[in-house]
């Protein structure tokens, strides 16, 4: 069965996470992805460990399945010629060089579209191709700080805290996918390619959603709220007799049922707690009362009671506990792939479930330069030319 993007060729010259994560998603959906790596060092994440297995880092493996790896010296004239040949046969380029780098090499969008007028290029940078910060490097941690995200993450009286994964990179990868798919649709209608200018900063600011909207509405700068919600109560963690549990009461009817389950039905009838806006105003009075009740049972006991009453809740799992949850295996979020140097490579699955064009795990994360010779042969180079490229350090 063909994937949704079968027949689409992606030339991915990005490294680290945002770009590779994006191209992996598109690869899962059926696109052919050719990963271009530096001819001497490759993607930086190949060395980001431990842990390593079979000579590969866990970090690299997480974002590079369903790709072919080709090494290429883009600073050489021969390397540029090879790259232009690839572009002529491709549909999409994903790149995350600093602003202006490809243009200086004569490989910017304006130059490449001469080779392929239908080309779509997604240019990922820290701060975008325009604006006063366009030439600055942008790393996830810096973006989390400057976007305001860290200012609202952490305990109320503690220091700002970054999110536990490179969330700005991940969000940028997802937004880049949206941009690419939109540009593909436009090209199918018009025959025209285009450049997508996407930045980590823009994507992270966009993700502030309701928190930023609250500020724009009332002018009050949001602060850290720990595990509480700025607009909903109770919507936070609570200690039980054996650990912590998240309760997310989203409306007044749920609060009425919640109060009954914990043995305090009268709380839902009191004027100061009956409506969410009043619970928010009187949170400092309400939360200690709820904490007192929730300490009387285990998190498992509360989960069973809350599930039966239709109250959103969940225990706080560590990563090991998460992977042991039967829902994860039922949804295919843990997959195993064959790999030439790793026995039983386990990876996170795809959350995309398409009924007619399901995602597929066709190719293991490639070894460094694993497909260079094969791709060059497809482009028309013979074995003698390929050997010469190696001697001249073109590949």
Short mmCIF file of C-alpha atoms in Angstrom, two decimals:
data_model
loop_
_atom_site.label_atom_id
_atom_site.label_comp_id
_atom_site.label_asym_id
_atom_site.label_seq_id
_atom_site.Cartn_x
_atom_site.Cartn_y
_atom_site.Cartn_z
CA UNK A 1 0.00 0.00 0.00
CA UNK A 2 1.39 3.39 -1.00
CA UNK A 3 1.86 6.14 1.57
CA UNK A 4 0.09 9.48 1.31
CA UNK A 5 3.30 11.13 0.07
CA UNK A 6 4.45 8.33 -2.22
CA UNK A 7 6.38 9.81 -5.16
CA UNK A 8 7.50 12.93 -3.29
CA UNK A 9 11.29 13.34 -3.05
CA UNK A 10 12.78 15.37 -0.21
CA UNK A 11 16.38 16.57 -0.11
CA UNK A 12 17.11 17.17 3.56
CA UNK A 13 20.23 19.20 4.34
CA UNK A 14 19.14 19.99 7.89
CA UNK A 15 20.81 18.67 11.03
CA UNK A 16 20.09 18.05 14.70
CA UNK A 17 16.33 17.97 15.44
CA UNK A 18 13.74 20.39 13.96
CA UNK A 19 14.49 19.64 10.30
CA UNK A 20 15.26 15.93 10.70
CA UNK A 21 12.11 15.47 12.82
CA UNK A 22 10.07 17.12 10.08
CA UNK A 23 11.58 15.00 7.30
CA UNK A 24 11.10 11.82 9.35
CA UNK A 25 7.38 12.55 9.65
CA UNK A 26 7.17 13.09 5.90
CA UNK A 27 9.18 9.91 5.37
CA UNK A 28 6.78 7.98 7.60
CA UNK A 29 4.00 9.25 5.32
CA UNK A 30 5.68 7.71 2.28
CA UNK A 31 8.01 10.41 0.95
CA UNK A 32 11.49 9.48 -0.26
CA UNK A 33 13.96 11.35 1.96
CA UNK A 34 17.61 11.81 1.03
CA UNK A 35 19.58 13.05 4.02
CA UNK A 36 22.62 15.06 2.91
CA UNK A 37 25.39 14.97 5.52
CA UNK A 38 28.72 16.72 5.80
CA UNK A 39 31.36 14.68 3.98
CA UNK A 40 33.66 14.56 7.01
CA UNK A 41 31.55 14.79 10.15
CA UNK A 42 27.90 14.10 9.36
CA UNK A 43 24.92 15.13 11.45
CA UNK A 44 26.15 16.40 14.82
CA UNK A 45 23.69 14.20 16.70
CA UNK A 46 25.53 11.07 15.59
CA UNK A 47 28.01 11.94 18.35
CA UNK A 48 25.50 13.11 20.95
CA UNK A 49 25.68 10.36 23.55
CA UNK A 50 25.78 8.19 25.48
CA UNK A 51 23.71 6.16 25.10
CA UNK A 52 25.06 4.52 21.97
CA UNK A 53 24.18 1.16 20.43
CA UNK A 54 25.82 -0.46 17.44
CA UNK A 55 27.84 2.70 16.89
CA UNK A 56 24.72 4.90 16.69
CA UNK A 57 23.53 7.48 19.23
CA UNK A 58 20.01 7.26 20.62
CA UNK A 59 19.59 10.96 19.84
CA UNK A 60 20.36 10.48 16.14
CA UNK A 61 18.14 7.42 15.88
CA UNK A 62 15.07 9.22 17.26
CA UNK A 63 14.61 11.50 14.22
CA UNK A 64 16.09 9.76 11.18
CA UNK A 65 14.21 6.63 10.15
CA UNK A 66 12.78 6.27 6.63
CA UNK A 67 15.74 8.11 5.08
CA UNK A 68 18.78 7.48 2.93
CA UNK A 69 22.10 9.00 3.95
CA UNK A 70 24.38 10.61 1.40
CA UNK A 71 27.60 12.47 2.18
CA UNK A 72 28.46 15.53 0.10
CA UNK A 73 30.92 18.42 0.16
CA UNK A 74 28.67 21.39 -0.60
CA UNK A 75 31.58 23.84 -0.58
CA UNK A 76 33.18 22.24 -3.62
CA UNK A 77 32.10 23.00 -7.19
CA UNK A 78 31.64 19.31 -7.93
CA UNK A 79 29.56 18.90 -4.78
CA UNK A 80 27.37 21.81 -5.83
CA UNK A 81 26.88 20.27 -9.25
CA UNK A 82 25.78 16.99 -7.66
CA UNK A 83 23.44 18.86 -5.34
CA UNK A 84 21.84 20.73 -8.25
CA UNK A 85 21.25 17.40 -10.01
CA UNK A 86 19.49 16.13 -6.91
CA UNK A 87 17.39 19.29 -6.78
CA UNK A 88 16.36 18.83 -10.40
CA UNK A 89 14.90 15.44 -9.51
CA UNK A 90 13.43 16.53 -6.16
CA UNK A 91 10.34 18.25 -4.83
CA UNK A 92 11.32 19.70 -1.48
CA UNK A 93 14.48 20.96 0.21
CA UNK A 94 14.63 21.25 4.00
CA UNK A 95 17.55 23.28 5.34
CA UNK A 96 18.52 24.90 8.62
CA UNK A 97 21.78 26.69 7.84
CA UNK A 98 22.26 30.16 9.30
CA UNK A 99 20.53 32.89 7.32
CA UNK A 100 22.37 33.58 4.06
CA UNK A 101 24.69 30.55 4.18
CA UNK A 102 23.25 28.75 1.15
CA UNK A 103 23.03 32.03 -0.77
CA UNK A 104 26.77 32.57 -0.26
CA UNK A 105 27.37 29.12 -1.75
CA UNK A 106 25.15 29.88 -4.72
CA UNK A 107 22.58 27.37 -3.49
CA UNK A 108 19.85 29.68 -2.18
CA UNK A 109 16.21 29.37 -3.19
CA UNK A 110 16.53 31.88 -6.05
CA UNK A 111 19.41 29.91 -7.57
CA UNK A 112 17.92 26.47 -7.00
CA UNK A 113 14.54 27.31 -8.48
CA UNK A 114 16.37 27.93 -11.74
CA UNK A 115 17.16 24.19 -11.67
CA UNK A 116 13.63 23.30 -10.63
CA UNK A 117 10.88 25.96 -10.89
CA UNK A 118 8.49 23.74 -8.91
CA UNK A 119 10.89 23.44 -5.99
CA UNK A 120 9.63 23.98 -2.44
CA UNK A 121 12.32 25.01 0.05
CA UNK A 122 11.66 25.05 3.79
CA UNK A 123 14.23 27.29 5.48
CA UNK A 124 14.39 26.77 9.24
CA UNK A 125 16.29 29.32 11.35
CA UNK A 126 16.36 30.43 14.95
CA UNK A 127 14.75 33.81 14.38
CA UNK A 128 13.66 33.91 10.72
CA UNK A 129 15.01 35.29 7.46
CA UNK A 130 14.00 38.85 8.34
CA UNK A 131 14.18 41.10 11.39
CA UNK A 132 17.04 42.36 13.57
CA UNK A 133 17.92 38.86 14.86
CA UNK A 134 17.98 37.10 11.48
CA UNK A 135 21.75 36.52 11.58
CA UNK A 136 21.86 35.19 15.14
CA UNK A 137 22.12 31.45 15.84
CA UNK A 138 19.06 30.04 17.53
CA UNK A 139 19.10 26.99 19.76
CA UNK A 140 16.09 25.45 21.45
CA UNK A 141 17.19 26.45 24.96
CA UNK A 142 17.71 30.08 23.90
CA UNK A 143 14.32 30.13 22.20
CA UNK A 144 12.58 28.71 25.27
CA UNK A 145 14.11 31.56 27.26
CA UNK A 146 13.42 34.42 24.83
CA UNK A 147 9.93 33.31 23.81
CA UNK A 148 8.59 33.68 27.34
CA UNK A 149 8.03 29.95 27.76
CA UNK A 150 10.52 29.56 30.61
CA UNK A 151 9.02 32.52 32.45
CA UNK A 152 5.77 30.59 32.89
CA UNK A 153 7.34 27.17 33.53
CA UNK A 154 8.32 26.08 37.04
CA UNK A 155 7.05 26.57 40.55
CA UNK A 156 5.56 29.92 41.48
CA UNK A 157 8.36 30.86 43.86
CA UNK A 158 11.14 29.01 42.03
CA UNK A 159 13.40 29.76 39.08
CA UNK A 160 12.32 29.62 35.43
CA UNK A 161 12.56 26.07 34.05
CA UNK A 162 12.92 24.75 30.53
CA UNK A 163 10.68 22.00 29.21
CA UNK A 164 12.23 18.53 29.52
CA UNK A 165 12.49 18.01 25.75
CA UNK A 166 13.59 20.41 23.00
CA UNK A 167 10.03 21.57 22.55
CA UNK A 168 10.84 24.55 20.31
CA UNK A 169 12.59 22.20 17.87
CA UNK A 170 9.71 19.73 17.93
CA UNK A 171 7.07 22.41 17.39
CA UNK A 172 9.11 23.89 14.56
CA UNK A 173 9.36 20.47 12.93
CA UNK A 174 5.58 20.11 13.11
CA UNK A 175 4.90 23.61 11.79
CA UNK A 176 7.38 22.97 8.96
CA UNK A 177 5.44 19.84 8.02
CA UNK A 178 2.25 21.92 7.86
CA UNK A 179 3.96 24.52 5.69
CA UNK A 180 5.39 21.91 3.32
CA UNK A 181 2.08 20.09 2.89
CA UNK A 182 0.34 23.42 2.24
CA UNK A 183 2.96 24.37 -0.35
CA UNK A 184 2.59 20.96 -2.01
CA UNK A 185 -1.15 21.49 -2.32
CA UNK A 186 -0.61 24.95 -3.78
CA UNK A 187 1.94 23.56 -6.24
CA UNK A 188 -0.47 20.85 -7.32
CA UNK A 189 -3.04 23.57 -8.07
CA UNK A 190 -0.75 26.19 -9.60
CA UNK A 191 2.44 24.43 -10.66
CA UNK A 192 4.46 26.93 -8.62
CA UNK A 193 7.02 26.22 -5.93
CA UNK A 194 7.85 28.59 -3.07
CA UNK A 195 10.11 29.17 -0.08
CA UNK A 196 8.87 28.63 3.46
CA UNK A 197 10.48 30.91 6.03
CA UNK A 198 9.98 29.34 9.46
CA UNK A 199 11.71 30.10 12.74
CA UNK A 200 11.96 28.46 16.12
CA UNK A 201 11.09 31.75 17.79
CA UNK A 202 7.89 32.26 15.81
CA UNK A 203 6.77 28.69 16.42
CA UNK A 204 7.41 28.86 20.15
CA UNK A 205 5.59 32.20 20.50
CA UNK A 206 2.65 30.75 18.58
CA UNK A 207 2.48 27.87 21.06
CA UNK A 208 1.85 30.21 23.99
CA UNK A 209 -1.80 30.34 22.83
CA UNK A 210 -4.14 31.16 25.75
CA UNK A 211 -1.37 32.38 28.08
CA UNK A 212 -0.27 35.02 25.58
CA UNK A 213 -3.91 35.79 24.79
CA UNK A 214 -4.58 36.45 28.48
CA UNK A 215 -1.77 39.00 28.50
CA UNK A 216 -2.98 40.69 25.32
CA UNK A 217 -6.46 40.87 26.85
CA UNK A 218 -5.69 42.20 30.33
CA UNK A 219 -2.11 43.49 30.11
CA UNK A 220 -1.01 41.44 33.13
CA UNK A 221 2.30 39.60 32.69
CA UNK A 222 1.74 35.89 33.43
CA UNK A 223 4.02 34.24 35.97
CA UNK A 224 4.92 30.68 36.83
CA UNK A 225 2.06 28.59 38.17
CA UNK A 226 3.82 25.27 38.66
CA UNK A 227 1.36 22.48 37.93
CA UNK A 228 -1.72 24.66 38.18
CA UNK A 229 -3.79 26.16 35.37
CA UNK A 230 -4.17 29.95 35.01
CA UNK A 231 -7.88 29.76 34.12
CA UNK A 232 -9.30 26.49 35.47
CA UNK A 233 -9.66 25.08 39.01
CA UNK A 234 -9.05 22.30 39.98
CA UNK A 235 -6.63 21.54 37.15
CA UNK A 236 -3.36 20.45 38.75
CA UNK A 237 -1.42 17.74 40.57
CA UNK A 238 -2.62 16.40 43.90
CA UNK A 239 -0.76 14.20 46.39
CA UNK A 240 -2.37 10.85 47.11
CA UNK A 241 -1.34 8.31 49.74
CA UNK A 242 1.31 6.82 47.41
CA UNK A 243 2.21 9.41 44.79
CA UNK A 244 0.89 12.27 42.71
CA UNK A 245 -2.09 12.37 40.39
CA UNK A 246 -3.17 14.97 37.85
CA UNK A 247 -6.81 16.00 37.98
CA UNK A 248 -8.17 18.12 35.12
CA UNK A 249 -11.69 19.25 35.95
CA UNK A 250 -12.73 21.13 32.84
CA UNK A 251 -16.23 22.37 33.68
CA UNK A 252 -18.71 22.90 36.49
CA UNK A 253 -20.56 19.62 35.93
CA UNK A 254 -17.29 17.71 36.21
CA UNK A 255 -16.55 19.56 39.44
CA UNK A 256 -19.92 18.50 40.85
CA UNK A 257 -19.10 14.84 40.11
CA UNK A 258 -15.53 15.27 41.36
CA UNK A 259 -16.72 16.69 44.67
CA UNK A 260 -19.13 13.78 45.10
CA UNK A 261 -16.43 11.16 44.37
CA UNK A 262 -14.02 12.58 46.95
CA UNK A 263 -16.79 12.66 49.54
CA UNK A 264 -17.26 16.43 49.62
CA UNK A 265 -20.44 17.03 47.55
CA UNK A 266 -21.25 20.18 49.50
CA UNK A 267 -18.31 22.00 47.94
CA UNK A 268 -20.04 22.05 44.55
CA UNK A 269 -23.07 23.73 46.10
CA UNK A 270 -21.25 26.53 47.86
CA UNK A 271 -21.44 29.86 46.06
CA UNK A 272 -17.68 30.44 46.36
CA UNK A 273 -16.89 27.15 44.55
CA UNK A 274 -19.93 26.40 42.38
CA UNK A 275 -18.69 28.12 39.21
CA UNK A 276 -15.19 27.96 37.76
CA UNK A 277 -14.71 31.73 37.89
CA UNK A 278 -15.46 31.63 41.62
CA UNK A 279 -13.20 28.62 42.17
CA UNK A 280 -10.43 30.55 40.45
CA UNK A 281 -10.96 33.55 42.76
CA UNK A 282 -11.09 31.33 45.83
CA UNK A 283 -8.44 28.82 44.82
CA UNK A 284 -6.32 29.34 47.94
CA UNK A 285 -9.26 28.19 50.07
CA UNK A 286 -10.40 25.34 47.86
CA UNK A 287 -7.17 23.52 47.00
CA UNK A 288 -6.17 22.62 50.60
CA UNK A 289 -9.62 21.09 51.13
CA UNK A 290 -9.23 18.94 48.03
CA UNK A 291 -5.69 17.93 48.97
CA UNK A 292 -6.88 16.75 52.37
CA UNK A 293 -9.46 14.45 50.77
CA UNK A 294 -7.20 13.06 48.04
CA UNK A 295 -4.54 11.95 50.53
CA UNK A 296 -6.92 9.29 51.82
CA UNK A 297 -6.53 6.86 48.88
CA UNK A 298 -3.86 5.63 46.46
CA UNK A 299 -3.48 7.09 42.99
CA UNK A 300 -4.69 3.79 41.51
CA UNK A 301 -7.82 3.84 43.66
CA UNK A 302 -8.57 7.43 42.73
CA UNK A 303 -7.99 6.74 39.05
CA UNK A 304 -10.52 3.92 39.06
CA UNK A 305 -13.09 6.10 40.83
CA UNK A 306 -12.50 9.14 38.62
CA UNK A 307 -12.52 7.09 35.42
CA UNK A 308 -15.87 5.61 36.40
CA UNK A 309 -17.25 9.10 37.03
CA UNK A 310 -15.89 10.52 33.77
CA UNK A 311 -13.44 12.89 35.46
CA UNK A 312 -10.21 13.46 33.49
CA UNK A 313 -7.21 12.30 35.50
CA UNK A 314 -3.90 10.51 35.19
CA UNK A 315 -1.00 9.35 37.34
CA UNK A 316 2.37 11.00 36.75
CA UNK A 317 4.39 8.30 34.99
CA UNK A 318 8.11 8.20 34.52
CA UNK A 319 9.27 7.17 31.02
CA UNK A 320 9.57 3.49 31.96
CA UNK A 321 6.05 3.43 33.39
CA UNK A 322 4.71 5.19 30.29
CA UNK A 323 6.10 2.51 27.97
CA UNK A 324 4.61 -0.20 30.21
CA UNK A 325 1.11 1.23 29.90
CA UNK A 326 -1.03 -1.07 27.70
CA UNK A 327 -2.44 1.90 25.82
CA UNK A 328 1.01 2.64 24.35
CA UNK A 329 1.41 -0.80 22.80
CA UNK A 330 -2.24 -0.87 21.70
CA UNK A 331 -1.71 2.36 19.75
CA UNK A 332 1.53 1.24 18.13
CA UNK A 333 3.62 3.90 19.86
CA UNK A 334 6.46 1.46 20.50
CA UNK A 335 7.85 -0.16 17.36
CA UNK A 336 10.76 -2.44 16.58
CA UNK A 337 12.86 -2.17 13.42
CA UNK A 338 15.59 -4.19 11.79
CA UNK A 339 18.97 -2.47 11.79
CA UNK A 340 22.36 -3.56 10.41
CA UNK A 341 24.26 -2.91 13.66
CA UNK A 342 21.57 -2.93 16.37
CA UNK A 343 19.56 -5.99 17.35
CA UNK A 344 15.88 -5.26 17.90
CA UNK A 345 16.03 -1.47 17.52
CA UNK A 346 13.09 -0.03 19.46
CA UNK A 347 11.71 3.36 18.49
CA UNK A 348 8.78 5.63 19.24
CA UNK A 349 6.01 5.00 16.74
CA UNK A 350 4.06 7.55 14.71
CA UNK A 351 0.92 9.18 16.14
CA UNK A 352 -0.54 9.48 12.62
CA UNK A 353 -3.21 6.87 11.90
CA UNK A 354 -4.49 7.21 8.33
CA UNK A 355 -7.10 4.64 7.32
CA UNK A 356 -6.23 4.50 3.60
CA UNK A 357 -2.56 5.47 3.56
CA UNK A 358 -1.05 4.31 6.84
CA UNK A 359 2.45 5.30 7.87
CA UNK A 360 5.14 2.68 7.37
CA UNK A 361 8.55 2.03 8.92
CA UNK A 362 10.35 1.09 5.71
CA UNK A 363 13.94 2.09 6.38
CA UNK A 364 16.10 2.02 9.50
CA UNK A 365 17.87 5.27 10.46
CA UNK A 366 20.69 5.15 7.93
CA UNK A 367 24.32 4.57 8.72
CA UNK A 368 26.58 7.50 7.89
CA UNK A 369 26.80 7.76 4.11
CA UNK A 370 25.11 4.38 3.68
CA UNK A 371 23.43 5.27 0.38
CA UNK A 372 25.93 7.69 -1.19
CA UNK A 373 27.09 5.37 -3.96
CA UNK A 374 23.58 4.20 -4.85
CA UNK A 375 22.20 7.75 -5.08
CA UNK A 376 25.12 8.91 -7.23
CA UNK A 377 24.56 5.94 -9.53
CA UNK A 378 20.90 6.94 -9.86
CA UNK A 379 22.07 10.40 -10.91
CA UNK A 380 24.11 8.86 -13.72
CA UNK A 381 27.62 8.74 -12.24
CA UNK A 382 29.62 5.56 -12.90
CA UNK A 383 31.84 3.71 -10.41
CA UNK A 384 35.00 5.38 -11.71
CA UNK A 385 33.56 8.84 -11.17
CA UNK A 386 32.33 7.88 -7.71
CA UNK A 387 35.80 6.60 -6.77
CA UNK A 388 37.28 9.90 -7.98
CA UNK A 389 34.78 11.84 -5.85
CA UNK A 390 36.00 9.91 -2.83
CA UNK A 391 39.64 10.54 -3.65
CA UNK A 392 38.96 14.26 -4.01
CA UNK A 393 36.90 14.33 -0.78
CA UNK A 394 33.72 15.36 -2.57
CA UNK A 395 31.79 12.66 -0.70
#
